[in-house]
Amino acid sequence: MAATLTSPAPPALAVEDGPDRAVARFGGRLVVAGLVALEAAAADLRPPAGKPITLDLSEVEALDTAGAWLVLQLKARLEASGASVEIAPGDPARAALIETVARALPDAEEDAGGRRGFVAWLEGVGAGVVGVKDTAVSLLGFLGLTLARLTAGILRPWTLRKAALFHHMQEAGFNAFPIVALMSFLIGIVLGFQGASQLQQFGAEVFVVNLIAISLLRELGILLTSIIVAGRSGSAFAASIGSMKIREEIDAMRTLGLDPIDVLVVPRTLALLIMLPVLGFISNMAGLIGGGLMAWVDLGVSPGMFVTRLYETTGVWHLIVGMVKAPFFAVVIAVVGCWQGMLVGGSAESVGQRTTQAVVMAIFLVIVIDAVFSIFFSEMGV
Amino acid sequence: MDGSPDALHAAPAAEREAVIKVRGLVNQFGPQVVHENLDLDVYRGEVLGIVGGSGTGKSVLLRTIVGLNRPRAGKIEVFGQDVLSISDKERREVEKRWGVLFQDGALFSSLTVLENIEAPMREHLKLSPALMRALGNLKVRLVGLPGFAGSKYPSELSGGMRKRAGLARALALEPEIVFLDEPTAGLDPIGAAAFDDLIKQLQESLGLTVFMVTHDLDSLHAICDRIAVLAEKKVLVTGSMKDMLSVDHPWVHEYFHGPRARAAQGQD
């Protein structure tokens, strides 16, 4: 009965045609390892028609559930073609095994399989469309809830959780200073270098200051900062809240009368709301320094001259237009991160998927909002 | 739910084939010695229950036998092969002949139940996808799950269903030995009794050898042929439930004569 996978005696099947009944004799080890060969033999089995058939297992050395399944499959196929079939198991233990397997035989329609082909594809498309709508509704709902709680918290600041707020300001804001500054510094250098090589061609080197200042202050500074923060903090929010969700910590909070939105989402959102403009400003400054350095080294525009040109040609409006976008980006990054974290369910893999989703979606929405602002400001003539 | 069959105990231990033989096992984590000169035999076709207080290394013993934990010293023979010194290839052959059910099923969360059951088949057997699917569905039903459970992900199942699905995966390669780590922990009494019945029934019809770590006195009563008590860093005693009742070691006495034990015996 013991099933060995490295089977020394291959399973065998032979048919004897007797005078009043046919006997299909199984031999060898009727186990899962030899099943493929035996299945082919069983499929080819063409017993003489019109006689009752006995499936004889008395010479079988070993039988496992897979072997019993095969015998029962054969019996069902022969019975479907009109023959009367009986199984001679050989000993009571095998009879019990065949009995157990027969009881467990799946009904065809109940099996897990799933549809295939065009219908499945159509079903997938439909589910996808409904999914997008559900996602949008869910995100808007979460955004509204967060904003309502955030406003309530700001109106009554003593209800805010200060320890959590400062912790996240440090994690998401202060600790991101070096990377944001370095990135913007390098972007400033790249802008200065690329701009200079183009402007040099018609002797307009000095306009490199306008190029660097306007592109950085209006767009690039805050946009790139937001992308870095989405990657750093949006993912961290989703992963930490998602892990808490899996370990039922969120449920525990609810039963203790703590609201997860107040405890987890509001401090994170407020922390980004405060820190993203600061990070954006640092990014602007670092970018200008990088650009100025490049202009000095490459074009001989001295720092003094750079600052003078900056004063003369670049209005403070450019800075304001850039900074105005920061709070919107901050809310989007924090809300999408926390929302995806809350959507984590069940498995460890879900945490990974939701974290990826949080970053991709936050960056995408930041860019969409940035485009909307660009159109708005240019229509307004700012 | 009758008691353990007497026929097995009537045969002298020496005449039965020991499929697992542990000799002089030493397990140590840092300064803490878990097992010291532990000896244990598991015979073919029996249900062996391992009991012991918390921290006596029941799960460590199971993990050591199946090779998840390398012991400091000692010898472990499974099917007559020294599993600590054989080559990786031989080891894989031995591993195909046992199945393990972890405490919470340990199903792969990114795969459906059916894919979980097919995973070991895909790795070790050359079967057609249709055949694997058919055998997978058979295993799903064999452990008493409804057919539709095969297409569910582990996170969509209850704890009891996850255990059954874990058992189905453990049975995927038609093993000769199954290791069960607290199979009934976390189940309600009805679910636990049903799981006991399932294990006993499968054990009898498939001729399995069952190595079961458990705290469940009802399980010990209902399905274990033999019980091994882990205490004082070794296997203190082995024997049937009746033998356990006459042991006068204080922990063993407390365990098998406590109020819960009396309640479990009352069922017989």
mmCIF file of N, CA, C and O in Angstrom, chain A residues 259-298:
data_model
loop_
_atom_site.group_PDB
_atom_site.id
_atom_site.type_symbol
_atom_site.label_atom_id
_atom_site.label_comp_id
_atom_site.label_asym_id
_atom_site.label_seq_id
_atom_site.Cartn_x
_atom_site.Cartn_y
_atom_site.Cartn_z
ATOM 1 N N ASP A 259 -9.737 55.734 16.529
ATOM 2 C CA ASP A 259 -10.090 55.782 15.112
ATOM 3 C C ASP A 259 -8.818 55.730 14.277
ATOM 4 O O ASP A 259 -7.940 56.583 14.426
ATOM 5 N N PRO A 260 -8.686 54.722 13.406
ATOM 6 C CA PRO A 260 -7.437 54.591 12.629
ATOM 7 C C PRO A 260 -7.151 55.808 11.762
ATOM 8 O O PRO A 260 -5.984 56.127 11.525
ATOM 9 N N ILE A 261 -8.210 56.501 11.309
ATOM 10 C CA ILE A 261 -7.971 57.707 10.509
ATOM 11 C C ILE A 261 -7.291 58.769 11.377
ATOM 12 O O ILE A 261 -6.283 59.368 10.974
ATOM 13 N N ASP A 262 -7.817 58.981 12.594
ATOM 14 C CA ASP A 262 -7.220 59.986 13.479
ATOM 15 C C ASP A 262 -5.823 59.579 13.907
ATOM 16 O O ASP A 262 -4.923 60.416 14.001
ATOM 17 N N VAL A 263 -5.654 58.292 14.201
ATOM 18 C CA VAL A 263 -4.391 57.841 14.783
ATOM 19 C C VAL A 263 -3.306 57.700 13.713
ATOM 20 O O VAL A 263 -2.147 58.050 13.948
ATOM 21 N N LEU A 264 -3.669 57.174 12.549
ATOM 22 C CA LEU A 264 -2.649 56.844 11.547
ATOM 23 C C LEU A 264 -2.602 57.826 10.385
ATOM 24 O O LEU A 264 -1.527 58.235 9.951
ATOM 25 N N VAL A 265 -3.768 58.191 9.852
ATOM 26 C CA VAL A 265 -3.791 58.927 8.587
ATOM 27 C C VAL A 265 -3.571 60.420 8.801
ATOM 28 O O VAL A 265 -2.772 61.037 8.092
ATOM 29 N N VAL A 266 -4.268 61.004 9.788
ATOM 30 C CA VAL A 266 -4.164 62.454 9.982
ATOM 31 C C VAL A 266 -2.734 62.902 10.312
ATOM 32 O O VAL A 266 -2.233 63.836 9.678
ATOM 33 N N PRO A 267 -2.023 62.236 11.235
ATOM 34 C CA PRO A 267 -0.643 62.683 11.496
ATOM 35 C C PRO A 267 0.258 62.579 10.266
ATOM 36 O O PRO A 267 1.062 63.481 10.006
ATOM 37 N N ARG A 268 0.085 61.512 9.488
ATOM 38 C CA ARG A 268 0.934 61.361 8.305
ATOM 39 C C ARG A 268 0.629 62.443 7.275
ATOM 40 O O ARG A 268 1.531 63.038 6.676
ATOM 41 N N THR A 269 -0.667 62.699 7.058
ATOM 42 C CA THR A 269 -1.046 63.704 6.065
ATOM 43 C C THR A 269 -0.575 65.090 6.499
ATOM 44 O O THR A 269 0.004 65.848 5.709
ATOM 45 N N LEU A 270 -0.798 65.405 7.760
ATOM 46 C CA LEU A 270 -0.406 66.721 8.256
ATOM 47 C C LEU A 270 1.115 66.893 8.207
ATOM 48 O O LEU A 270 1.619 67.972 7.859
ATOM 49 N N ALA A 271 1.825 65.809 8.523
ATOM 50 C CA ALA A 271 3.288 65.879 8.488
ATOM 51 C C ALA A 271 3.771 66.204 7.077
ATOM 52 O O ALA A 271 4.634 67.075 6.893
ATOM 53 N N LEU A 272 3.192 65.552 6.074
ATOM 54 C CA LEU A 272 3.602 65.853 4.694
ATOM 55 C C LEU A 272 3.156 67.253 4.293
ATOM 56 O O LEU A 272 3.867 67.966 3.588
ATOM 57 N N LEU A 273 1.978 67.646 4.760
ATOM 58 C CA LEU A 273 1.445 68.973 4.435
ATOM 59 C C LEU A 273 2.398 70.063 4.926
ATOM 60 O O LEU A 273 2.576 71.092 4.262
ATOM 61 N N ILE A 274 2.999 69.839 6.066
ATOM 62 C CA ILE A 274 3.938 70.824 6.605
ATOM 63 C C ILE A 274 5.305 70.702 5.930
ATOM 64 O O ILE A 274 5.935 71.698 5.576
ATOM 65 N N MET A 275 5.758 69.461 5.740
ATOM 66 C CA MET A 275 7.148 69.261 5.335
ATOM 67 C C MET A 275 7.362 69.348 3.822
ATOM 68 O O MET A 275 8.462 69.702 3.390
ATOM 69 N N LEU A 276 6.357 69.026 3.001
ATOM 70 C CA LEU A 276 6.608 69.037 1.559
ATOM 71 C C LEU A 276 6.941 70.440 1.032
ATOM 72 O O LEU A 276 7.868 70.576 0.234
ATOM 73 N N PRO A 277 6.233 71.499 1.470
ATOM 74 C CA PRO A 277 6.649 72.841 1.034
ATOM 75 C C PRO A 277 8.080 73.173 1.463
ATOM 76 O O PRO A 277 8.840 73.788 0.697
ATOM 77 N N VAL A 278 8.449 72.754 2.685
ATOM 78 C CA VAL A 278 9.815 73.022 3.152
ATOM 79 C C VAL A 278 10.822 72.293 2.261
ATOM 80 O O VAL A 278 11.830 72.873 1.810
ATOM 81 N N LEU A 279 10.510 71.011 1.988
ATOM 82 C CA LEU A 279 11.398 70.236 1.111
ATOM 83 C C LEU A 279 11.453 70.866 -0.281
ATOM 84 O O LEU A 279 12.523 70.933 -0.904
ATOM 85 N N GLY A 280 10.294 71.337 -0.767
ATOM 86 C CA GLY A 280 10.248 71.958 -2.090
ATOM 87 C C GLY A 280 11.120 73.207 -2.124
ATOM 88 O O GLY A 280 11.861 73.439 -3.095
ATOM 89 N N PHE A 281 11.093 74.002 -1.055
ATOM 90 C CA PHE A 281 11.894 75.222 -0.998
ATOM 91 C C PHE A 281 13.392 74.875 -0.996
ATOM 92 O O PHE A 281 14.192 75.465 -1.723
ATOM 93 N N ILE A 282 13.745 73.885 -0.194
ATOM 94 C CA ILE A 282 15.145 73.446 -0.149
ATOM 95 C C ILE A 282 15.582 72.955 -1.529
ATOM 96 O O ILE A 282 16.690 73.256 -2.003
ATOM 97 N N SER A 283 14.686 72.232 -2.187
ATOM 98 C CA SER A 283 14.992 71.731 -3.524
ATOM 99 C C SER A 283 15.238 72.887 -4.492
ATOM 100 O O SER A 283 16.210 72.870 -5.266
ATOM 101 N N ASN A 284 14.397 73.932 -4.412
ATOM 102 C CA ASN A 284 14.581 75.104 -5.276
ATOM 103 C C ASN A 284 15.956 75.735 -5.056
ATOM 104 O O ASN A 284 16.680 76.043 -6.010
ATOM 105 N N MET A 285 16.295 75.907 -3.786
ATOM 106 C CA MET A 285 17.568 76.568 -3.474
ATOM 107 C C MET A 285 18.755 75.727 -3.954
ATOM 108 O O MET A 285 19.695 76.246 -4.566
ATOM 109 N N ALA A 286 18.679 74.433 -3.666
ATOM 110 C CA ALA A 286 19.792 73.563 -4.070
ATOM 111 C C ALA A 286 19.931 73.556 -5.590
ATOM 112 O O ALA A 286 21.054 73.571 -6.126
ATOM 113 N N GLY A 287 18.782 73.555 -6.295
ATOM 114 C CA GLY A 287 18.816 73.572 -7.758
ATOM 115 C C GLY A 287 19.454 74.853 -8.275
ATOM 116 O O GLY A 287 20.276 74.810 -9.206
ATOM 117 N N LEU A 288 19.095 76.000 -7.668
ATOM 118 C CA LEU A 288 19.669 77.277 -8.110
ATOM 119 C C LEU A 288 21.177 77.289 -7.879
ATOM 120 O O LEU A 288 21.950 77.780 -8.718
ATOM 121 N N ILE A 289 21.593 76.731 -6.731
ATOM 122 C CA ILE A 289 23.039 76.697 -6.440
ATOM 123 C C ILE A 289 23.758 75.838 -7.487
ATOM 124 O O ILE A 289 24.797 76.231 -8.034
ATOM 125 N N GLY A 290 23.174 74.677 -7.796
ATOM 126 C CA GLY A 290 23.785 73.805 -8.809
ATOM 127 C C GLY A 290 23.866 74.496 -10.152
ATOM 128 O O GLY A 290 24.903 74.468 -10.829
ATOM 129 N N GLY A 291 22.750 75.118 -10.561
ATOM 130 C CA GLY A 291 22.717 75.808 -11.843
ATOM 131 C C GLY A 291 23.706 76.964 -11.884
ATOM 132 O O GLY A 291 24.426 77.154 -12.882
ATOM 133 N N GLY A 292 23.753 77.722 -10.769
ATOM 134 C CA GLY A 292 24.674 78.861 -10.693
ATOM 135 C C GLY A 292 26.112 78.407 -10.808
ATOM 136 O O GLY A 292 26.942 79.015 -11.511
ATOM 137 N N LEU A 293 26.416 77.289 -10.122
ATOM 138 C CA LEU A 293 27.785 76.755 -10.161
ATOM 139 C C LEU A 293 28.165 76.395 -11.594
ATOM 140 O O LEU A 293 29.262 76.710 -12.080
ATOM 141 N N MET A 294 27.224 75.740 -12.283
ATOM 142 C CA MET A 294 27.497 75.320 -13.656
ATOM 143 C C MET A 294 27.675 76.535 -14.567
ATOM 144 O O MET A 294 28.553 76.560 -15.435
ATOM 145 N N ALA A 295 26.802 77.545 -14.355
ATOM 146 C CA ALA A 295 26.889 78.757 -15.176
ATOM 147 C C ALA A 295 28.248 79.437 -14.972
ATOM 148 O O ALA A 295 28.856 79.957 -15.908
ATOM 149 N N TRP A 296 28.724 79.399 -13.744
ATOM 150 C CA TRP A 296 30.021 80.009 -13.422
ATOM 151 C C TRP A 296 31.159 79.250 -14.079
ATOM 152 O O TRP A 296 31.997 79.811 -14.772
ATOM 153 N N VAL A 297 31.153 77.928 -13.886
ATOM 154 C CA VAL A 297 32.253 77.093 -14.394
ATOM 155 C C VAL A 297 32.239 77.046 -15.914
ATOM 156 O O VAL A 297 33.269 77.214 -16.574
ATOM 157 N N ASP A 298 31.061 76.873 -16.490
ATOM 158 C CA ASP A 298 30.979 76.603 -17.922
ATOM 159 C C ASP A 298 30.894 77.867 -18.758
ATOM 160 O O ASP A 298 31.464 77.931 -19.855
#
